[in-house]
Amino acid sequence: MRGWDDLYPLPVPPSWAPGAAVGILSLHFIQKLLFPYFWADLRYLLKVLTYGLRMEMYRLQGRVVTVLDKFMKLAEKQPHKPFLIYEGTVHTYRDVDRRSNRIAQVFLQHEALKKGDTVALLMGNEPDFIHVWFGLAKLGCVVAFLNFNVRLRSLLHCVSSCEPKILVVGADLLGTLEEILPKLQKDVSVWIMAKDSTFPSVHTLLDKIEAASDDPVPVNRCSASNLKSAVLYIFTSGTTGLPKAAVISHLQILKGAAGLWAFGATSEDIIYITLPLYHSAASLLGIGGCIELGATCVLKKKFSASQFWSDCRRYNVTVIQYIGELCRYLCNQPVKEGEKNHKVRLAVGNGVRNDVWREFLDRFGAIKICEFYGATEGNICFMNHTGKIGSVGRTNFFYKLFFPFDLIKYDFQKDEPIRNKHGWCEKVKKGEAGLLISKVNAKNPFFGYAGNKRHTEKKLLCEVFKKGDLYFNTGDLMVQDHDNFLYFWDRIGDTFRWKGENVATTEVSDVIVMLDFIQEANVYGVSVPDHEGKAGMASLILKQNASLDLEQMYKQVVTYLPSYACPLFLRVQEKMEMTGTFKQQKFRLVDEVFIILNMYFKK
């Protein structure tokens, strides 16, 4: 009698199979050991390539597709899907499309706006910010987002630098308008988001919106012929002086809008935006990102740490935006029951400290922190797609092919890049801090600042490594480790970051020296334990026989400066130290204050 194995013989694997299996396991082990981020890098790179190929296909077809075009398409495709949720009220894609049409019709009838004209927008976070923005974009206008924290002289400078035909002001900012109205250029037409006006020669918008048609404006008004044409001005403090209007093109908006998608967000996500819309993070990454995904956005008037998680639960939020300070504020809130009871899965932003990052995850659950790096006017961006704590992103050979950048040696005393005896800049070694510079070319252009050629030229470095090359100077010092992760180290120049905003030290100094008892002021940022960024300190020289009037000092800074730019510390000196190039000495003062503050906070 034959056995079972005789009747049904087991298949014998080929002689090479065991060797192949061992080889595959060995390759997997070697990949994990030597290239642990290979698959994460590949997935991210494929996403970047996919988006780039999609834009290239549009170009080859002779089509110019903007974020506004995508929004109007979505308003047709999913008219009843919520686009904005604000204070419990739902605004669908169709609602936003139609109201923005009405605003476009108002300005079409009442103002002689031409395609390419600039309109300045001074509004807080509210749906009408987006309605006005989109309505003006449908007319082919360039919209300038004004920072509502900026006051008087600085605000007037912002308005004049972008040369608007119209200034649109929110109903809650009429006090700010009253301050600047007497000195505002007479050729700027002012409109307010109200039905009545007590100001002479100021137009009202709300009453006219209600009476306007919601018919679309002629297509030729909003159609873009070139992705590199300007569509927004977003103000940045940059590295020196008063705020500058960074030119934002359709191309930059498209790149910014792809951020949430690149991090893994989908059309089913609900994004919570508490950051101010005048910032590129909220407007381009947040609102633009919602449009790119076809998702829903919950818009908050102002960030509230006490209401944050209750809002997330109420609206089923799945994606949040942050800056480092925001995460710290949430961690500083009293511990409550059920803090991990929410649906948030992604947190996208920048500037969170390592200790806050860890505490945030421990306390609020398994949320993927998606840290990124990017300047408003810059041509380089990094994204931390692996979740490595503390890193702003990761690079590799292929990424540098598409987005060439380098970290170069920097002289802190002379406040300029170090050049060798041949006149070329030198790259830093891995693990060393260097100035981040990004190559300017056709694929990665730098669009500069509106109406200020000198400031545009100052941001460029020429003949860095060879004759004829051109690089964008980010003004940021970075470190690249041996695993090719990048870390933000510090800012250079006369600027520091506090409360998520850039503060230009020269602007603060100019306001302080307006006081009749101040001879000279040297402003710089100082690190404060357990706080992100740097707080402002003013080193003062008093005029002869004058005394420090603290009450007048306080009144001066709160009147002329936004709250985040007001110095928190004062230091009176008899003599102002200068560097070898006759600039005010800041580095030694910063080091001295660092020691003093650390001693104070450790008590």
XYZ file of C-alpha atoms in Angstrom:
603
model
C 0.000 0.000 0.000
C 1.408 3.374 -1.025
C 1.760 6.134 1.554
C 0.136 9.546 1.457
C 3.394 11.190 0.306
C 3.515 8.778 -2.615
C -0.010 9.692 -3.708
C 0.423 13.453 -3.159
C 4.133 14.326 -3.219
C 5.055 17.690 -1.689
C 6.472 20.235 -4.185
C 10.225 20.664 -3.925
C 11.367 24.316 -4.084
C 14.019 25.192 -6.668
C 17.576 24.938 -5.463
C 18.042 28.683 -5.736
C 14.992 29.612 -3.580
C 16.651 29.379 -0.121
C 19.554 31.512 -1.341
C 17.146 34.104 -2.798
C 15.187 34.244 0.466
C 18.380 34.745 2.460
C 19.483 37.416 -0.022
C 16.175 39.310 0.263
C 16.303 39.161 4.068
C 19.915 40.331 4.002
C 19.066 43.251 1.703
C 16.168 44.192 3.993
C 18.494 44.049 7.015
C 21.187 46.136 5.246
C 18.561 48.679 4.114
C 17.233 49.003 7.685
C 20.760 49.333 9.034
C 22.364 51.630 6.450
C 19.352 53.327 4.832
C 16.623 53.396 7.515
C 14.692 56.215 5.847
C 14.827 54.847 2.280
C 11.124 54.055 1.884
C 9.959 57.229 3.650
C 12.269 59.294 1.427
C 11.062 57.450 -1.680
C 7.374 58.006 -0.855
C 7.970 61.717 -0.230
C 10.086 62.116 -3.377
C 7.423 60.388 -5.484
C 4.828 62.836 -4.123
C 7.014 65.801 -5.053
C 7.593 64.339 -8.528
C 3.882 63.594 -9.006
C 2.907 67.175 -8.217
C 5.668 68.574 -10.409
C 4.665 66.322 -13.328
C 1.033 67.398 -12.968
C 2.032 71.065 -13.263
C 4.305 70.242 -16.201
C 1.426 68.468 -17.985
C -0.721 71.594 -17.607
C 2.106 73.661 -19.083
C 2.546 71.338 -22.062
C -1.208 71.496 -22.691
C -1.006 75.291 -22.691
C -3.118 75.503 -19.517
C -2.416 77.761 -16.544
C -4.287 76.284 -13.552
C -4.255 78.346 -10.352
C -5.585 77.635 -6.854
C -8.504 79.988 -7.610
C -9.314 77.903 -10.725
C -9.308 74.774 -8.554
C -11.665 76.417 -6.036
C -14.171 77.447 -8.707
C -14.055 73.914 -10.134
C -14.789 72.485 -6.667
C -17.702 74.931 -6.249
C -19.236 73.256 -9.324
C -18.240 69.691 -8.424
C -19.148 69.713 -4.685
C -21.307 72.826 -4.140
C -22.914 71.645 -0.900
C -19.755 70.453 0.860
C -18.708 72.718 3.767
C -15.662 74.800 2.870
C -15.570 77.097 5.921
C -17.011 76.639 9.390
C -16.846 79.826 11.452
C -18.392 80.246 14.908
C -20.776 77.374 14.185
C -21.940 78.711 10.814
C -21.266 76.566 7.754
C -20.221 78.192 4.460
C -20.309 75.720 1.578
C -18.086 75.870 -1.485
C -21.034 77.364 -3.411
C -21.728 79.940 -0.645
C -18.132 81.207 -0.699
C -18.040 81.228 -4.494
C -21.251 83.257 -4.770
C -20.408 85.776 -2.048
C -16.975 86.369 -3.579
C -18.776 86.921 -6.918
C -20.912 89.602 -5.263
C -17.825 91.382 -3.917
C -16.214 91.225 -7.363
C -19.392 92.720 -8.886
C -19.395 95.576 -6.338
C -15.852 96.630 -7.201
C -16.518 96.091 -10.891
C -19.371 98.605 -10.723
C -18.037 101.154 -8.219
C -14.285 101.229 -8.828
C -12.239 101.489 -12.011
C -10.054 98.514 -11.101
C -7.866 97.129 -13.841
C -6.354 93.665 -14.008
C -3.087 93.802 -12.042
C -4.141 96.659 -9.728
C -3.344 96.235 -6.035
C -5.928 96.212 -3.233
C -4.785 96.200 0.413
C -6.755 94.088 2.899
C -6.770 94.943 6.621
C -9.008 92.342 8.236
C -8.936 89.758 10.989
C -9.815 86.072 10.732
C -13.382 85.899 9.411
C -15.108 84.455 6.326
C -15.271 87.872 4.637
C -11.448 87.982 4.586
C -11.607 85.007 2.216
C -14.626 86.369 0.326
C -12.863 89.682 -0.370
C -9.590 87.918 -1.240
C -11.282 85.582 -3.726
C -13.551 88.311 -5.112
C -10.609 90.580 -5.900
C -8.632 87.647 -7.312
C -11.538 87.019 -9.697
C -10.984 90.561 -10.982
C -7.304 89.810 -11.568
C -6.170 92.100 -8.732
C -3.100 91.654 -6.549
C -4.218 91.480 -2.904
C -1.909 92.793 -0.162
C -2.478 91.156 3.252
C -1.840 93.716 5.996
C -0.850 92.622 9.498
C -3.578 94.028 11.798
C -1.123 94.122 14.728
C 1.000 96.757 12.958
C 0.226 100.351 13.924
C 0.568 103.958 12.725
C 3.906 104.665 11.013
C 4.635 101.018 10.165
C 1.121 100.449 8.843
C 1.280 103.581 6.688
C 4.609 102.349 5.348
C 3.041 98.973 4.458
C 0.157 100.625 2.619
C 2.390 103.010 0.655
C 4.950 100.307 -0.251
C 2.398 98.187 -2.130
C 0.754 101.229 -3.826
C -2.882 100.066 -3.595
C -5.813 101.619 -5.417
C -8.151 100.495 -2.623
C -7.877 99.701 1.103
C -10.530 97.339 2.526
C -10.857 97.412 6.335
C -12.715 94.998 8.623
C -15.456 96.277 10.931
C -13.410 95.424 14.045
C -10.407 97.466 12.856
C -12.040 100.868 12.421
C -9.994 102.189 15.363
C -6.798 101.329 13.482
C -8.201 103.018 10.368
C -8.990 106.153 12.373
C -5.331 106.375 13.452
C -3.936 106.309 9.905
C -6.734 107.977 7.913
C -5.476 111.585 8.247
C -2.040 110.605 6.835
C -3.229 108.074 4.248
C -2.498 108.915 0.611
C -5.438 110.763 -0.906
C -5.485 108.572 -4.012
C -6.290 105.438 -1.951
C -10.009 104.673 -1.920
C -11.072 103.296 1.492
C -13.861 100.723 1.943
C -15.065 99.318 5.266
C -16.952 96.097 6.039
C -20.015 97.931 7.372
C -23.372 99.295 6.232
C -22.786 102.780 7.639
C -19.736 105.015 7.940
C -18.944 107.938 10.223
C -15.730 108.659 8.294
C -15.811 111.224 5.493
C -15.080 109.858 2.001
C -15.064 106.237 3.216
C -17.238 103.756 1.311
C -19.326 100.996 2.858
C -19.240 97.469 1.486
C -21.812 95.322 3.322
C -24.864 97.177 2.017
C -23.579 96.973 -1.553
C -22.775 93.256 -1.277
C -26.388 92.500 -0.329
C -27.657 94.370 -3.400
C -25.105 92.929 -5.835
C -25.538 90.076 -8.290
C -23.786 86.764 -7.640
C -23.160 86.199 -11.339
C -19.565 85.274 -12.203
C -17.369 88.079 -13.554
C -15.981 87.757 -17.092
C -13.522 84.857 -17.281
C -10.839 87.001 -18.914
C -10.577 89.074 -15.708
C -9.369 86.226 -13.483
C -7.618 83.976 -15.996
C -3.846 83.896 -15.450
C -1.502 83.797 -18.411
C 1.627 83.043 -16.383
C 2.146 81.160 -13.103
C 4.989 83.529 -12.249
C 2.795 86.648 -12.228
C 2.169 88.314 -8.845
C -1.127 87.568 -7.113
C -0.454 88.440 -3.440
C 1.746 90.654 -1.304
C 2.480 89.197 2.135
C 4.460 91.357 4.530
C 7.540 90.091 6.299
C 9.996 91.778 8.629
C 12.843 90.032 6.835
C 16.227 90.810 8.355
C 16.189 94.620 8.657
C 13.950 97.665 8.857
C 10.240 98.141 8.325
C 8.012 95.358 6.940
C 8.536 94.480 3.282
C 5.889 93.282 0.813
C 7.025 89.876 -0.421
C 5.770 89.198 -3.944
C 3.785 85.936 -4.027
C 3.120 84.368 -7.424
C 0.567 81.768 -8.524
C 3.450 79.274 -8.552
C 4.251 79.899 -4.882
C 0.601 79.547 -3.877
C 0.384 76.225 -5.708
C 3.523 74.967 -3.943
C 2.239 76.135 -0.541
C -1.190 74.617 -1.146
C 0.390 71.203 -1.787
C 1.875 71.049 1.711
C -1.029 69.363 3.529
C -1.407 66.852 0.690
C 2.335 66.053 0.821
C 2.029 65.320 4.551
C -0.813 62.864 3.914
C -3.996 64.935 4.387
C -7.035 63.985 2.258
C -10.363 65.430 1.108
C -12.037 63.809 4.134
C -9.961 65.835 6.610
C -11.214 68.814 8.600
C -8.474 71.421 9.107
C -8.478 73.774 12.114
C -6.905 77.196 11.440
C -6.274 79.512 14.390
C -3.250 81.335 12.906
C -3.826 84.813 11.361
C -4.818 84.719 7.687
C -2.397 87.534 6.806
C 0.372 84.946 7.338
C 1.360 82.596 4.529
C 1.028 79.584 6.874
C -2.714 80.124 7.338
C -3.578 81.547 3.917
C -1.403 79.478 1.561
C -0.839 76.239 3.471
C -4.163 76.331 5.346
C -6.818 77.791 3.019
C -4.871 76.905 -0.138
C -4.283 73.408 1.251
C -8.031 72.928 1.855
C -8.703 73.835 -1.770
C -5.969 71.513 -3.062
C -7.589 68.667 -1.115
C -11.233 69.698 -1.553
C -11.469 69.525 2.259
C -13.202 71.538 5.008
C -11.644 74.289 7.137
C -12.684 75.374 10.630
C -11.618 79.010 10.981
C -11.096 80.608 14.402
C -11.145 84.364 14.996
C -8.243 84.083 17.405
C -6.340 81.223 18.994
C -7.690 80.183 22.397
C -5.770 77.589 24.410
C -8.759 76.916 26.698
C -11.157 76.307 23.770
C -8.747 74.509 21.446
C -9.503 70.863 22.182
C -13.231 71.431 22.778
C -13.366 73.012 19.287
C -11.495 70.003 17.868
C -14.034 67.632 19.406
C -17.039 69.775 18.435
C -16.072 69.996 14.755
C -14.373 66.557 14.450
C -11.077 68.220 13.498
C -8.448 65.868 12.083
C -5.638 68.284 11.081
C -4.365 71.281 13.059
C -1.902 74.059 12.218
C 0.543 75.342 14.792
C 3.543 77.473 15.579
C 5.873 76.532 18.431
C 4.297 78.945 20.888
C 0.841 77.496 20.240
C 1.951 74.005 21.286
C 3.569 75.409 24.435
C 0.390 77.298 25.352
C -1.599 74.067 25.026
C 0.900 72.168 27.185
C 0.735 74.916 29.839
C -3.027 74.512 30.223
C -4.268 72.669 33.351
C -4.511 68.922 32.775
C -8.098 67.814 32.082
C -9.906 64.500 31.832
C -10.047 62.971 28.333
C -7.402 65.156 26.656
C -6.686 62.364 24.178
C -10.362 62.107 23.283
C -10.233 63.724 19.836
C -9.766 62.814 16.158
C -6.682 64.951 15.413
C -4.107 62.870 13.519
C -1.830 65.510 11.910
C -0.306 68.716 13.292
C 1.410 70.841 10.628
C 3.602 73.828 11.439
C 7.018 75.010 12.588
C 9.027 76.246 15.532
C 8.208 73.685 18.233
C 10.951 72.917 20.764
C 12.057 69.317 21.353
C 10.812 69.193 24.953
C 7.432 70.688 24.007
C 7.203 68.266 21.053
C 7.643 65.265 23.376
C 5.278 66.643 26.040
C 2.647 67.409 23.389
C 2.711 63.808 22.113
C 2.720 62.287 25.613
C -0.196 64.412 26.749
C -2.448 64.669 23.699
C -1.936 61.320 22.006
C -0.550 59.783 18.837
C -0.606 62.875 16.612
C 1.902 62.986 13.767
C 3.876 66.232 14.102
C 4.622 67.526 10.591
C 7.307 70.146 11.074
C 8.407 72.138 8.035
C 10.673 75.039 7.119
C 9.984 77.804 4.612
C 10.258 81.576 4.335
C 7.320 83.561 2.925
C 9.403 85.007 0.099
C 11.852 82.097 -0.123
C 12.400 79.546 -2.875
C 13.292 76.584 -0.636
C 11.192 74.394 1.645
C 11.955 71.419 3.886
C 9.388 68.979 5.267
C 9.945 66.552 8.113
C 8.138 63.587 6.559
C 9.646 61.056 8.992
C 8.542 62.642 12.277
C 12.114 62.929 13.660
C 11.788 65.073 16.801
C 13.465 68.475 16.512
C 14.118 68.347 12.781
C 12.585 70.777 10.265
C 13.125 68.394 7.371
C 15.375 65.996 5.594
C 17.419 66.123 2.423
C 19.135 63.673 0.095
C 20.904 63.580 -3.248
C 17.685 63.556 -5.296
C 16.038 66.369 -3.312
C 19.081 68.595 -3.875
C 18.858 67.913 -7.611
C 15.417 69.530 -7.717
C 15.952 72.123 -4.955
C 19.688 72.964 -4.794
C 20.812 74.546 -1.515
C 23.893 74.762 0.691
C 24.941 75.712 4.220
C 27.888 78.120 4.177
C 30.267 79.535 6.778
C 29.186 82.825 8.361
C 31.091 85.565 10.212
C 28.892 86.661 13.137
C 30.993 89.713 14.012
C 31.089 91.109 10.473
C 27.529 89.876 9.846
C 28.379 88.437 6.418
C 29.303 85.111 4.763
C 32.962 84.086 5.021
C 34.834 84.046 1.714
C 38.203 82.394 1.142
C 41.266 83.984 -0.452
C 39.779 83.305 -3.895
C 36.569 85.147 -3.008
C 34.333 82.049 -2.857
C 32.064 81.027 -0.003
C 32.816 77.815 1.851
C 30.428 75.036 2.844
C 30.235 73.934 6.473
C 30.775 70.338 7.546
C 27.918 68.164 8.706
C 27.088 68.957 12.318
C 28.214 72.610 11.978
C 25.873 75.599 11.794
C 25.846 77.397 8.472
C 23.850 80.034 6.614
C 21.163 78.432 4.461
C 21.281 79.636 0.862
C 19.140 78.380 -2.018
C 20.039 78.519 -5.699
C 17.909 80.863 -7.811
C 16.996 79.430 -11.208
C 14.029 79.106 -13.586
C 12.489 76.257 -11.555
C 13.108 77.936 -8.184
C 12.781 81.692 -8.762
C 12.948 84.480 -6.190
C 10.297 87.132 -6.826
C 11.582 89.756 -4.388
C 9.708 92.614 -2.731
C 7.148 95.030 -4.153
C 8.451 98.491 -4.939
C 11.862 97.945 -3.361
C 14.602 96.830 -5.725
C 17.322 97.520 -3.119
C 15.806 95.119 -0.564
C 15.332 92.500 -3.286
C 19.005 92.745 -4.278
C 20.125 92.551 -0.624
C 18.539 89.116 -0.301
C 20.657 87.720 -3.126
C 24.234 86.434 -2.953
C 26.203 86.576 -6.191
C 29.225 84.504 -7.245
C 29.018 82.201 -4.246
C 30.872 79.133 -5.545
C 31.573 80.132 -9.142
C 31.265 83.068 -11.487
C 27.682 83.945 -12.421
C 25.839 81.827 -9.837
C 23.018 83.365 -7.777
C 21.604 82.306 -4.403
C 18.759 83.428 -2.133
C 19.967 84.327 1.362
C 17.384 82.950 3.806
C 18.950 84.742 6.789
C 18.645 81.502 8.772
C 21.384 79.365 10.271
C 20.821 75.618 9.989
C 22.607 72.413 10.936
C 22.633 69.239 8.843
C 23.452 66.080 10.797
C 25.117 62.892 9.513
C 21.721 61.338 8.749
C 20.880 64.365 6.546
C 18.256 65.765 8.921
C 18.134 69.563 9.071
C 17.685 71.632 12.233
C 16.942 75.319 12.639
C 19.697 76.961 14.699
C 19.193 80.754 14.723
C 18.478 83.853 12.650
C 21.120 86.318 11.513
C 20.975 90.044 10.941
C 18.949 92.603 12.818
C 15.967 90.398 13.536
C 14.609 87.849 15.981
C 11.438 85.803 16.299
C 8.944 86.155 19.148
C 5.345 84.961 19.508
C 5.585 83.447 16.034
C 6.398 86.799 14.402
C 9.611 88.280 12.997
C 10.733 91.419 14.824
C 13.025 93.884 13.023
C 15.332 95.436 15.639
C 15.908 98.609 13.612
C 12.178 99.314 13.529
C 11.980 99.004 17.334
C 15.091 101.167 17.791
C 13.673 103.887 15.526
C 10.517 104.071 17.653
C 12.450 104.257 20.942
C 14.884 107.004 19.837
C 11.895 109.241 19.030
C 11.695 109.844 22.801
C 13.389 113.088 23.827
C 15.385 111.485 26.686
C 16.931 108.674 24.565
C 20.293 109.276 22.883
C 20.707 105.824 21.356
C 18.967 102.434 21.435
C 20.365 99.001 20.592
C 17.654 96.339 20.324
C 18.296 92.589 20.161
C 16.605 89.301 20.967
C 17.471 87.265 24.052
C 16.614 83.666 24.877
C 14.226 83.196 27.791
C 14.142 79.759 29.444
C 11.073 77.642 28.578
C 9.992 79.992 25.786
C 10.279 79.614 21.996
C 12.043 82.341 20.047
C 13.687 85.366 21.629
C 12.252 88.238 23.663
C 13.165 91.822 22.883
C 15.715 93.724 24.972
C 16.624 97.377 24.466
C 20.013 98.647 25.578
C 19.681 102.412 26.088
C 21.961 105.452 26.241
C 20.218 108.387 27.907
C 20.770 111.977 26.865
C 22.917 114.123 29.147
C 21.127 115.095 32.370
C 18.045 113.087 31.340
C 16.371 110.328 33.333
C 14.523 107.233 32.160
C 10.765 107.833 32.049
C 9.312 104.316 32.125
C 5.700 105.465 31.801
C 6.470 107.453 28.658
C 8.596 104.581 27.322
C 5.701 102.153 27.774
C 3.229 104.503 26.085
C 5.609 105.015 23.149
C 6.191 101.338 22.336
C 2.576 100.171 22.750
C 1.375 103.065 20.550
C 3.806 102.593 17.664
C 4.673 98.880 17.787
C 2.704 95.635 17.586
C 2.549 93.860 20.942
C 5.024 91.115 19.934
C 7.660 93.746 18.989
C 7.557 95.650 22.306
C 10.801 94.963 24.242
C 10.300 93.050 27.484
C 13.653 94.043 28.992
C 15.512 97.376 29.272
C 19.181 97.923 30.021
C 20.676 101.372 30.623
C 24.335 101.837 29.641
C 26.768 104.734 29.719
C 28.429 103.835 26.423
C 27.296 101.915 23.335
C 29.834 99.310 22.208
C 30.534 99.052 18.469
C 31.920 96.273 16.286
C 35.013 96.619 14.096
C 32.747 97.630 11.203
C 31.073 100.377 13.296
C 27.846 98.492 13.889
C 26.226 98.275 17.298
C 27.650 95.379 19.320
C 24.905 92.855 19.961
C 26.590 89.464 20.395
C 28.420 90.257 23.647
C 25.292 91.867 25.105
C 23.214 88.827 24.172
C 25.739 86.491 25.843
C 25.728 88.589 29.051
C 21.939 88.627 29.206
C 21.745 84.869 28.538
C 23.820 84.240 31.693
C 21.747 86.691 33.797
C 18.354 85.326 32.651
C 19.386 81.716 33.174
C 20.539 82.532 36.714
C 17.222 84.315 37.382
C 14.936 81.604 36.023
C 16.822 78.811 37.806
C 16.174 80.362 41.209
